[in-house]
Short mmCIF file of C-alpha atoms in Angstrom, two decimals:
data_model
loop_
_atom_site.label_atom_id
_atom_site.label_comp_id
_atom_site.label_asym_id
_atom_site.label_seq_id
_atom_site.Cartn_x
_atom_site.Cartn_y
_atom_site.Cartn_z
CA UNK L 1 -16.51 -20.19 -3.39
CA UNK L 2 -16.98 -20.76 0.69
CA UNK L 3 -19.64 -23.16 1.35
CA UNK L 4 -22.79 -22.46 2.96
CA UNK L 5 -22.28 -21.61 6.74
CA UNK L 6 -18.97 -20.39 6.00
CA UNK L 7 -17.44 -16.85 6.18
CA UNK L 8 -18.16 -15.46 3.05
CA UNK L 9 -20.89 -17.51 1.57
CA UNK L 10 -23.25 -14.76 1.43
CA UNK L 11 -21.28 -12.50 -1.01
CA UNK L 12 -22.55 -11.63 -4.20
CA UNK L 13 -20.52 -9.82 -7.08
CA UNK L 14 -21.88 -8.04 -10.25
CA UNK L 15 -20.32 -6.33 -13.03
CA UNK L 16 -22.61 -3.36 -14.50
CA UNK L 17 -22.57 -2.25 -17.99
CA UNK L 18 -20.28 0.58 -17.66
CA UNK L 19 -17.58 -1.66 -16.20
CA UNK L 20 -17.94 -1.18 -12.47
CA UNK L 21 -17.75 -4.21 -10.22
CA UNK L 22 -19.76 -4.26 -6.94
CA UNK L 23 -19.30 -6.75 -4.33
CA UNK L 24 -21.82 -7.04 -1.28
CA UNK L 25 -20.98 -8.80 2.05
CA UNK L 26 -24.09 -8.69 4.07
CA UNK L 27 -23.18 -8.44 7.77
CA UNK L 28 -26.39 -7.64 9.87
CA UNK L 29 -24.39 -7.64 13.42
CA UNK L 30 -24.46 -3.89 13.77
CA UNK L 31 -26.69 -1.22 11.53
CA UNK L 32 -23.79 0.26 10.22
CA UNK L 33 -22.15 0.27 6.54
CA UNK L 34 -18.46 0.10 5.05
CA UNK L 35 -17.78 1.33 1.62
CA UNK L 36 -14.26 0.90 0.21
CA UNK L 37 -13.98 2.12 -3.25
CA UNK L 38 -10.76 0.74 -4.92
CA UNK L 39 -9.45 2.56 -7.81
CA UNK L 40 -6.48 0.98 -9.99
CA UNK L 41 -4.41 4.00 -10.09
CA UNK L 42 -1.15 5.14 -7.83
CA UNK L 43 2.43 6.38 -8.45
CA UNK L 44 2.84 3.58 -10.37
CA UNK L 45 0.94 5.52 -13.14
CA UNK L 46 2.45 8.60 -13.08
CA UNK L 47 5.42 10.08 -15.09
CA UNK L 48 8.03 12.73 -14.44
CA UNK L 49 6.03 15.91 -14.72
CA UNK L 50 3.06 14.73 -12.75
CA UNK L 51 4.63 12.68 -10.01
CA UNK L 52 2.36 12.66 -6.87
CA UNK L 53 -0.86 13.21 -8.87
CA UNK L 54 -2.87 9.96 -7.58
CA UNK L 55 -2.28 10.95 -4.21
CA UNK L 56 -3.49 14.42 -4.42
CA UNK L 57 -6.83 13.30 -5.90
CA UNK L 58 -6.95 12.05 -2.29
CA UNK L 59 -7.47 15.60 -1.55
CA UNK L 60 -9.55 16.80 -4.39
CA UNK L 61 -12.01 14.10 -4.00
CA UNK L 62 -13.33 16.08 -0.84
CA UNK L 63 -13.45 19.17 -2.63
CA UNK L 64 -16.99 19.28 -4.29
CA UNK L 65 -18.57 17.83 -7.34
CA UNK L 66 -21.44 19.06 -9.21
CA UNK L 67 -24.18 18.24 -6.76
CA UNK L 68 -22.16 18.60 -3.78
CA UNK L 69 -20.29 21.69 -3.07
CA UNK L 70 -16.80 21.95 -1.10
CA UNK L 71 -16.91 20.35 2.44
CA UNK L 72 -20.50 18.66 1.49
CA UNK L 73 -19.12 15.25 1.80
CA UNK L 74 -17.87 15.51 4.97
CA UNK L 75 -20.81 17.27 6.48
CA UNK L 76 -23.29 14.85 5.35
CA UNK L 77 -21.35 12.03 6.60
CA UNK L 78 -20.71 13.45 9.89
CA UNK L 79 -24.21 14.14 10.29
CA UNK L 80 -25.13 10.60 9.42
CA UNK L 81 -22.38 9.57 12.43
CA UNK L 82 -20.09 8.23 10.13
CA UNK L 83 -16.30 9.01 8.98
CA UNK L 84 -14.40 8.74 5.58
CA UNK L 85 -10.74 8.54 4.59
CA UNK L 86 -8.56 7.57 1.69
CA UNK L 87 -5.03 6.15 1.04
CA UNK L 88 -2.87 5.77 -2.07
CA UNK L 89 -0.31 3.53 -2.63
CA UNK L 90 2.33 2.74 -5.71
CA UNK L 91 -0.44 0.68 -7.19
CA UNK L 92 -4.04 1.31 -5.81
CA UNK L 93 -6.20 4.49 -4.39
CA UNK L 94 -8.54 3.54 -1.90
CA UNK L 95 -11.63 5.61 -0.67
CA UNK L 96 -13.42 4.28 2.39
CA UNK L 97 -16.82 5.28 4.23
CA UNK L 98 -18.03 4.17 7.40
CA UNK L 99 -21.78 5.29 7.93
CA UNK L 100 -25.21 4.29 9.53
CA UNK L 101 -27.57 2.35 7.08
CA UNK L 102 -29.98 5.13 7.12
CA UNK L 103 -27.31 7.11 5.09
CA UNK L 104 -26.91 4.55 2.55
CA UNK L 105 -28.56 6.23 -0.88
CA UNK L 106 -27.14 9.63 0.17
CA UNK L 107 -23.62 7.93 0.30
CA UNK L 108 -23.94 6.18 -2.93
CA UNK L 109 -25.13 9.42 -4.43
CA UNK L 110 -22.17 11.57 -3.25
CA UNK L 111 -19.90 8.79 -4.51
CA UNK L 112 -21.54 8.87 -7.83
CA UNK L 113 -21.36 12.37 -8.00
CA UNK L 114 -17.49 12.70 -7.73
CA UNK L 115 -16.99 9.97 -9.74
CA UNK L 116 -18.79 11.48 -12.43
CA UNK L 117 -18.69 15.22 -12.23
CA UNK L 118 -15.76 16.07 -10.05
CA UNK L 119 -15.06 19.96 -9.45
CA UNK L 120 -11.58 21.18 -10.79
CA UNK L 121 -12.08 24.70 -9.23
CA UNK L 122 -8.98 26.58 -9.71
CA UNK L 123 -9.18 27.96 -5.93
CA UNK L 124 -9.74 24.50 -4.54
CA UNK L 125 -6.78 23.02 -6.74
CA UNK L 126 -4.22 26.00 -5.27
CA UNK L 127 -5.40 25.52 -1.81
CA UNK L 128 -4.52 22.01 -1.85
CA UNK L 129 -1.48 22.28 -3.78
CA UNK L 130 -0.37 24.18 -0.64
CA UNK L 131 -1.63 21.54 1.54
CA UNK L 132 0.08 18.63 -0.23
CA UNK L 133 3.48 20.57 -0.38
CA UNK L 134 3.20 21.18 3.41
CA UNK L 135 2.49 17.41 3.88
CA UNK L 136 5.30 16.40 1.74
CA UNK L 137 7.90 18.87 4.16
CA UNK L 138 6.60 17.34 7.09
CA UNK L 139 6.22 13.89 6.14
CA UNK L 140 9.18 13.26 3.70
CA UNK L 141 11.53 16.13 3.80
CA UNK L 142 11.71 16.62 7.89
CA UNK L 143 11.46 12.86 8.43
CA UNK L 144 14.90 11.29 8.53
CA UNK L 145 13.58 7.75 7.89
CA UNK L 146 11.09 8.67 4.95
CA UNK L 147 13.68 10.83 3.49
CA UNK L 148 15.83 8.02 3.42
CA UNK L 149 13.75 5.36 2.30
CA UNK L 150 12.38 7.52 -0.55
CA UNK L 151 16.05 7.68 -1.63
CA UNK L 152 16.39 4.12 -1.41
CA UNK L 153 13.75 3.69 -3.58
CA UNK L 154 14.73 5.70 -6.21
CA UNK L 155 18.21 3.93 -6.43
CA UNK L 156 16.68 0.13 -6.14
CA UNK L 157 14.74 1.07 -9.38
CA UNK L 158 16.06 2.12 -12.11
CA UNK L 159 13.31 1.76 -14.98
CA UNK L 160 10.18 0.59 -13.26
CA UNK L 161 7.93 3.75 -11.95
CA UNK L 162 8.17 2.07 -8.46
CA UNK L 163 11.00 4.34 -8.12
CA UNK L 164 8.59 7.51 -8.03
CA UNK L 165 7.54 8.78 -4.49
CA UNK L 166 3.86 8.37 -3.59
CA UNK L 167 3.60 11.88 -2.54
CA UNK L 168 5.36 13.40 -5.64
CA UNK L 169 8.65 15.38 -6.17
CA UNK L 170 8.54 18.89 -4.75
CA UNK L 171 9.31 20.64 -8.41
CA UNK L 172 6.31 18.63 -9.73
CA UNK L 173 3.70 19.51 -6.74
CA UNK L 174 4.31 22.84 -7.65
CA UNK L 175 3.87 22.78 -11.41
CA UNK L 176 0.59 20.42 -12.06
CA UNK L 177 -1.77 21.90 -14.48
CA UNK L 178 -5.63 21.93 -14.19
CA UNK L 179 -5.63 20.09 -17.74
CA UNK L 180 -3.26 17.52 -16.29
CA UNK L 181 -5.77 16.58 -13.38
CA UNK L 182 -8.61 16.59 -15.79
CA UNK L 183 -6.74 13.97 -18.17
CA UNK L 184 -5.66 12.01 -15.37
CA UNK L 185 -9.29 11.87 -13.85
CA UNK L 186 -10.74 11.02 -16.97
CA UNK L 187 -8.65 7.98 -17.54
CA UNK L 188 -8.26 6.46 -14.00
CA UNK L 189 -11.48 7.69 -11.86
CA UNK L 190 -13.59 5.76 -14.60
CA UNK L 191 -16.17 3.08 -13.01
CA UNK L 192 -14.61 0.30 -15.37
CA UNK L 193 -11.26 1.08 -13.50
CA UNK L 194 -12.94 0.59 -9.99
CA UNK L 195 -14.26 -1.88 -7.71
CA UNK L 196 -16.84 -1.03 -4.87
CA UNK L 197 -17.17 -3.24 -1.67
CA UNK L 198 -20.29 -2.93 0.46
CA UNK L 199 -20.02 -4.40 3.78
CA UNK L 200 -22.65 -4.46 6.60
CA UNK L 201 -26.43 -4.18 7.02
CA UNK L 202 -27.49 -4.16 3.77
CA UNK L 203 -28.51 -6.70 1.17
CA UNK L 204 -27.23 -7.61 -2.41
CA UNK L 205 -30.57 -6.58 -4.23
CA UNK L 206 -30.90 -3.23 -2.47
CA UNK L 207 -27.22 -2.28 -3.24
CA UNK L 208 -27.63 -3.40 -7.07
CA UNK L 209 -30.65 -1.30 -7.03
CA UNK L 210 -29.04 1.74 -5.94
CA UNK L 211 -25.97 0.81 -8.20
CA UNK L 212 -28.49 0.81 -11.33
CA UNK L 213 -30.13 4.29 -10.11
CA UNK L 214 -27.08 6.36 -9.64
CA UNK L 215 -23.64 4.12 -10.50
CA UNK L 216 -24.42 2.61 -13.66
CA UNK L 217 -24.99 5.95 -15.93
CA UNK L 218 -21.68 7.09 -15.61
CA UNK L 219 -19.92 5.98 -18.76
CA UNK L 220 -16.89 3.95 -19.04
CA UNK L 221 -13.86 5.61 -20.47
CA UNK L 222 -11.09 3.62 -22.54
CA UNK L 223 -9.32 1.23 -20.74
CA UNK L 224 -6.01 2.89 -19.40
CA UNK L 225 -2.59 2.22 -20.79
CA UNK L 226 -0.67 -0.85 -19.23
CA UNK L 227 2.34 -0.38 -17.14
CA UNK L 228 4.70 -1.94 -19.71
CA UNK L 229 8.35 -1.51 -17.83
CA UNK L 230 9.79 -4.48 -16.37
CA UNK L 231 12.65 -3.72 -13.72
CA UNK L 232 15.95 -5.09 -15.30
CA UNK L 233 17.40 -7.88 -12.73
CA UNK L 234 19.89 -6.14 -10.61
CA UNK L 235 23.45 -7.18 -11.04
CA UNK L 236 25.34 -5.84 -8.22
CA UNK L 237 24.80 -4.27 -4.89
CA UNK L 238 23.84 -0.42 -5.19
CA UNK L 239 24.77 2.10 -2.11
CA UNK L 240 23.66 5.71 -1.27
CA UNK L 241 24.58 7.65 1.58
CA UNK L 242 22.28 10.58 2.61
CA UNK L 243 23.50 13.55 5.28
CA UNK L 244 20.36 14.64 7.34
CA UNK L 245 19.58 16.04 10.66
CA UNK L 246 19.09 12.88 12.80
CA UNK L 247 19.67 12.23 16.71
CA UNK L 248 21.17 8.69 15.17
CA UNK L 249 22.45 7.05 12.11
CA UNK L 250 19.99 4.98 9.90
CA UNK L 251 20.50 2.00 7.91
CA UNK L 252 18.00 0.73 5.25
CA UNK L 253 18.90 -2.59 3.17
CA UNK L 254 16.35 -3.13 0.29
CA UNK L 255 15.95 -6.41 -1.75
CA UNK L 256 13.79 -6.92 -4.63
CA UNK L 257 11.04 -9.39 -3.84
CA UNK L 258 8.10 -10.93 -5.87
CA UNK L 259 4.39 -9.33 -6.35
CA UNK L 260 1.45 -9.90 -4.36
CA UNK L 261 -0.03 -12.58 -6.71
CA UNK L 262 3.00 -14.52 -7.19
CA UNK L 263 3.61 -17.85 -6.12
CA UNK L 264 5.86 -17.28 -3.44
CA UNK L 265 3.88 -14.71 -1.75
CA UNK L 266 2.78 -16.53 1.37
CA UNK L 267 6.55 -17.78 1.69
CA UNK L 268 8.17 -14.49 1.34
CA UNK L 269 5.21 -12.83 4.11
CA UNK L 270 6.37 -15.73 6.51
CA UNK L 271 10.07 -14.91 6.06
CA UNK L 272 9.62 -11.05 6.66
CA UNK L 273 7.63 -12.17 9.85
CA UNK L 274 10.14 -14.26 10.95
CA UNK L 275 12.90 -11.63 10.48
CA UNK L 276 11.24 -8.92 12.34
CA UNK L 277 8.00 -9.35 14.02
CA UNK L 278 8.20 -8.67 17.67
CA UNK L 279 11.47 -9.21 20.09
CA UNK L 280 11.63 -12.80 19.71
CA UNK L 281 12.41 -12.08 16.04
CA UNK L 282 15.51 -13.18 14.49
CA UNK L 283 17.08 -9.56 13.60
CA UNK L 284 15.84 -8.13 17.07
CA UNK L 285 17.75 -10.93 18.77
CA UNK L 286 20.58 -10.59 16.83
CA UNK L 287 21.24 -6.97 16.45
CA UNK L 288 19.43 -5.61 19.31
CA UNK L 289 19.67 -8.34 22.27
CA UNK L 290 23.09 -9.82 21.34
CA UNK L 291 25.02 -7.76 18.81
CA UNK L 292 23.78 -4.52 20.54
CA UNK L 293 24.61 -2.65 17.21
CA UNK L 294 20.98 -1.36 16.95
CA UNK L 295 18.09 0.10 19.05
CA UNK L 296 15.37 -0.84 16.84
CA UNK L 297 14.79 -3.16 13.68
CA UNK L 298 11.76 -3.57 11.72
CA UNK L 299 10.86 -4.30 7.77
CA UNK L 300 8.34 -3.40 5.16
CA UNK L 301 7.39 -5.80 2.39
CA UNK L 302 5.62 -4.22 -0.40
CA UNK L 303 2.94 -5.82 -2.22
CA UNK L 304 1.86 -4.60 -5.52
CA UNK L 305 1.24 -5.50 -8.88
CA UNK L 306 4.62 -5.89 -9.92
CA UNK L 307 7.62 -7.09 -8.12
CA UNK L 308 8.32 -4.58 -5.47
CA UNK L 309 10.93 -4.32 -2.36
CA UNK L 310 11.73 -6.29 0.88
CA UNK L 311 12.84 -3.17 3.25
CA UNK L 312 14.78 -3.71 6.45
CA UNK L 313 15.15 -0.56 8.35
CA UNK L 314 17.73 -0.20 11.33
CA UNK L 315 17.91 2.28 13.81
CA UNK L 316 21.88 2.16 14.61
CA UNK L 317 23.03 2.38 17.94
CA UNK L 318 25.26 5.43 18.03
CA UNK L 319 27.92 3.67 20.11
CA UNK L 320 28.46 0.95 17.69
CA UNK L 321 28.00 2.95 14.46
CA UNK L 322 26.53 2.17 11.28
CA UNK L 323 29.32 -0.19 9.85
CA UNK L 324 28.78 -2.75 12.98
CA UNK L 325 24.91 -2.56 12.33
CA UNK L 326 25.71 -3.36 8.57
CA UNK L 327 27.86 -6.06 9.24
CA UNK L 328 25.63 -7.89 11.51
CA UNK L 329 22.64 -7.46 9.38
CA UNK L 330 24.22 -8.88 6.23
CA UNK L 331 25.57 -11.85 8.12
CA UNK L 332 22.03 -12.68 9.80
CA UNK L 333 20.58 -12.44 6.41
CA UNK L 334 23.32 -14.64 4.98
CA UNK L 335 22.67 -17.09 7.82
CA UNK L 336 19.06 -17.47 7.27
CA UNK L 337 19.51 -17.99 3.28
CA UNK L 338 22.44 -20.41 4.45
CA UNK L 339 20.92 -22.45 7.03
CA UNK L 340 17.11 -21.88 6.81
CA UNK L 341 14.54 -21.45 9.79
CA UNK L 342 13.24 -23.74 12.34
CA UNK L 343 9.95 -25.28 12.44
CA UNK L 344 9.34 -23.37 15.56
CA UNK L 345 10.04 -20.22 14.02
CA UNK L 346 7.86 -21.18 10.89
CA UNK L 347 4.91 -22.63 13.28
CA UNK L 348 4.94 -18.98 15.09
CA UNK L 349 4.83 -17.06 11.81
CA UNK L 350 2.05 -19.04 10.62
CA UNK L 351 -0.16 -18.59 14.20
CA UNK L 352 0.68 -14.61 13.94
CA UNK L 353 -0.60 -14.67 10.09
CA UNK L 354 -3.65 -16.77 11.38
CA UNK L 355 -4.80 -14.59 13.92
CA UNK L 356 -4.14 -11.32 12.31
CA UNK L 357 -6.35 -13.00 9.38
CA UNK L 358 -9.27 -13.53 11.79
CA UNK L 359 -8.81 -10.41 13.61
CA UNK L 360 -9.07 -8.54 10.37
CA UNK L 361 -12.25 -10.34 9.61
CA UNK L 362 -14.13 -9.47 12.76
CA UNK L 363 -15.16 -5.86 11.44
CA UNK L 364 -16.92 -4.47 8.45
CA UNK L 365 -13.94 -2.13 8.01
CA UNK L 366 -11.51 -5.13 7.89
CA UNK L 367 -13.76 -7.14 5.95
CA UNK L 368 -13.97 -4.49 3.16
CA UNK L 369 -10.45 -3.74 3.07
CA UNK L 370 -9.31 -7.68 3.25
CA UNK L 371 -11.83 -8.62 0.21
CA UNK L 372 -10.82 -5.62 -1.85
CA UNK L 373 -7.24 -6.44 -1.54
CA UNK L 374 -7.63 -10.03 -2.81
CA UNK L 375 -10.33 -9.04 -5.42
CA UNK L 376 -7.55 -6.40 -6.61
CA UNK L 377 -4.20 -7.63 -6.03
CA UNK L 378 -5.13 -11.18 -6.38
CA UNK L 379 -7.81 -11.13 -9.26
CA UNK L 380 -10.42 -12.76 -7.28
CA UNK L 381 -12.07 -11.89 -3.69
CA UNK L 382 -12.71 -15.44 -3.20
CA UNK L 383 -9.20 -16.39 -2.74
CA UNK L 384 -9.39 -14.46 0.48
CA UNK L 385 -11.16 -17.55 1.83
CA UNK L 386 -8.08 -19.88 0.91
CA UNK L 387 -5.53 -18.11 2.42
CA UNK L 388 -5.13 -19.75 5.53
CA UNK L 389 -5.04 -23.14 3.59
CA UNK L 390 -2.20 -21.54 1.80
CA UNK L 391 -0.30 -20.09 4.67
CA UNK L 392 -0.44 -23.70 6.31
CA UNK L 393 1.03 -25.36 3.44
CA UNK L 394 4.29 -23.26 3.35
CA UNK L 395 7.36 -25.30 4.31
CA UNK L 396 10.59 -24.34 5.92
CA UNK L 397 12.33 -25.39 2.80
CA UNK L 398 10.22 -22.58 0.84
CA UNK L 399 11.09 -20.15 3.32
CA UNK L 400 14.75 -20.67 2.92
CA UNK L 401 14.45 -20.81 -0.93
CA UNK L 402 12.78 -17.34 -0.58
CA UNK L 403 15.62 -16.06 1.52
CA UNK L 404 18.01 -17.57 -1.03
CA UNK L 405 16.44 -15.84 -3.78
CA UNK L 406 15.96 -12.37 -2.08
CA UNK L 407 18.95 -12.03 -0.06
CA UNK L 408 21.65 -12.44 -2.85
CA UNK L 409 24.25 -9.61 -2.52
CA UNK L 410 23.80 -8.46 -6.02
CA UNK L 411 20.02 -7.87 -5.32
CA UNK L 412 20.95 -5.55 -2.61
CA UNK L 413 20.57 -1.83 -1.81
CA UNK L 414 21.99 -0.03 1.00
CA UNK L 415 20.75 3.44 2.59
CA UNK L 416 22.68 4.80 5.04
CA UNK L 417 21.81 8.14 6.64
CA UNK L 418 24.44 10.03 8.52
CA UNK L 419 23.38 12.48 11.01
CA UNK L 420 24.31 16.07 9.77
CA UNK L 421 25.91 17.06 12.77
CA UNK L 422 28.46 14.23 12.63
CA UNK L 423 28.90 14.21 9.01
CA UNK L 424 32.11 16.04 8.40
CA UNK L 425 33.70 13.74 11.01
CA UNK L 426 32.45 10.47 9.41
CA UNK L 427 33.15 11.97 6.18
CA UNK L 428 36.10 9.15 5.57
CA UNK L 429 34.63 6.19 7.60
CA UNK L 430 31.36 5.53 6.19
CA UNK L 431 30.48 2.36 4.25
CA UNK L 432 29.88 3.06 0.68
CA UNK L 433 30.41 6.56 -0.56
CA UNK L 434 27.53 7.68 -2.68
CA UNK L 435 25.04 6.34 -5.26
CA UNK L 436 26.06 4.01 -7.75
#
């Protein structure tokens, strides 16, 4: 627990009779409040036939409840000078409100009403089904990079539901039934499956009084069934080739990595930073500057309840081709596993994480998101305040061990997107040749 005078020392948490946990971080710099509600539900909890249903609730949660008709949530929020949003991942769905202190009770009432009594009006469901279908076409089907990434995930995972796309498969989006939505909502949008964080110009006593009045009467539901499937160890390289319209070839390389709460999480985070953060990073200097096989390189380290992926994505230089880019990437990843990182690289990565940490905590929004992330994924919000110490203790040897463990050829899934116009000409020369 942070000591008196340190950031976070004033945080108070309470779990109510219905299992809802509420965490309050008073911050009186400005007369505003950030409210983050974290539900432990994402595409990881879905199954064939109802994929994308977690993301669908991002839309439905703003389409009316017993006391507030469709559109009222947004209208009240905007009238209070506030804003709201939501996002879904493989593991969680998070609803965010940012509003003036004077609107505190009405916002708590609206949140309570949509947890308790969300509307499943068939007209709204069909309208939002069309919106989500359109969103999928724009964000995935018409995006070369996202389409390839969806295919790589579905190839890298053969058992675990991380293979399911967050937005869902098109045929499932078209066929959800209202009974599916109602059953899913009862199971996962229950107070005992949620954590609410209030950060801003409030006091714990004020929040707990409102929670007792509006949130605690909402009944708990049976605990959701756990996700039991464990992805079996990968025993050889997997490869997939996609042909889509694209101005340039795209290369993605995915490796299984640890969960958010794993003991190697900090070393893996620093490894990813060393690889791709900025134009002085390992892969940018090697692939863009030196070898000139790529015009861009980046990465994404999935952090969830279960082991996820470290995904490296490369925009291939059309003059050099995908085979040259893949060779360069494989060689550099093998080199970092073989030779490790320098103390200068490690120091720079730690400095970047340290700066990002304090930037995130300078706003009430950033505090609510960071606090919720540590509470949900690491089991205790207090671990947020020991993060700088944990990152500071990571050694170059620990980063090298993470690289050796992750960048094993048997742990690798390669995805290549060939521009459709060049597909015929390239059909004999592409590395690999289809999903194995």
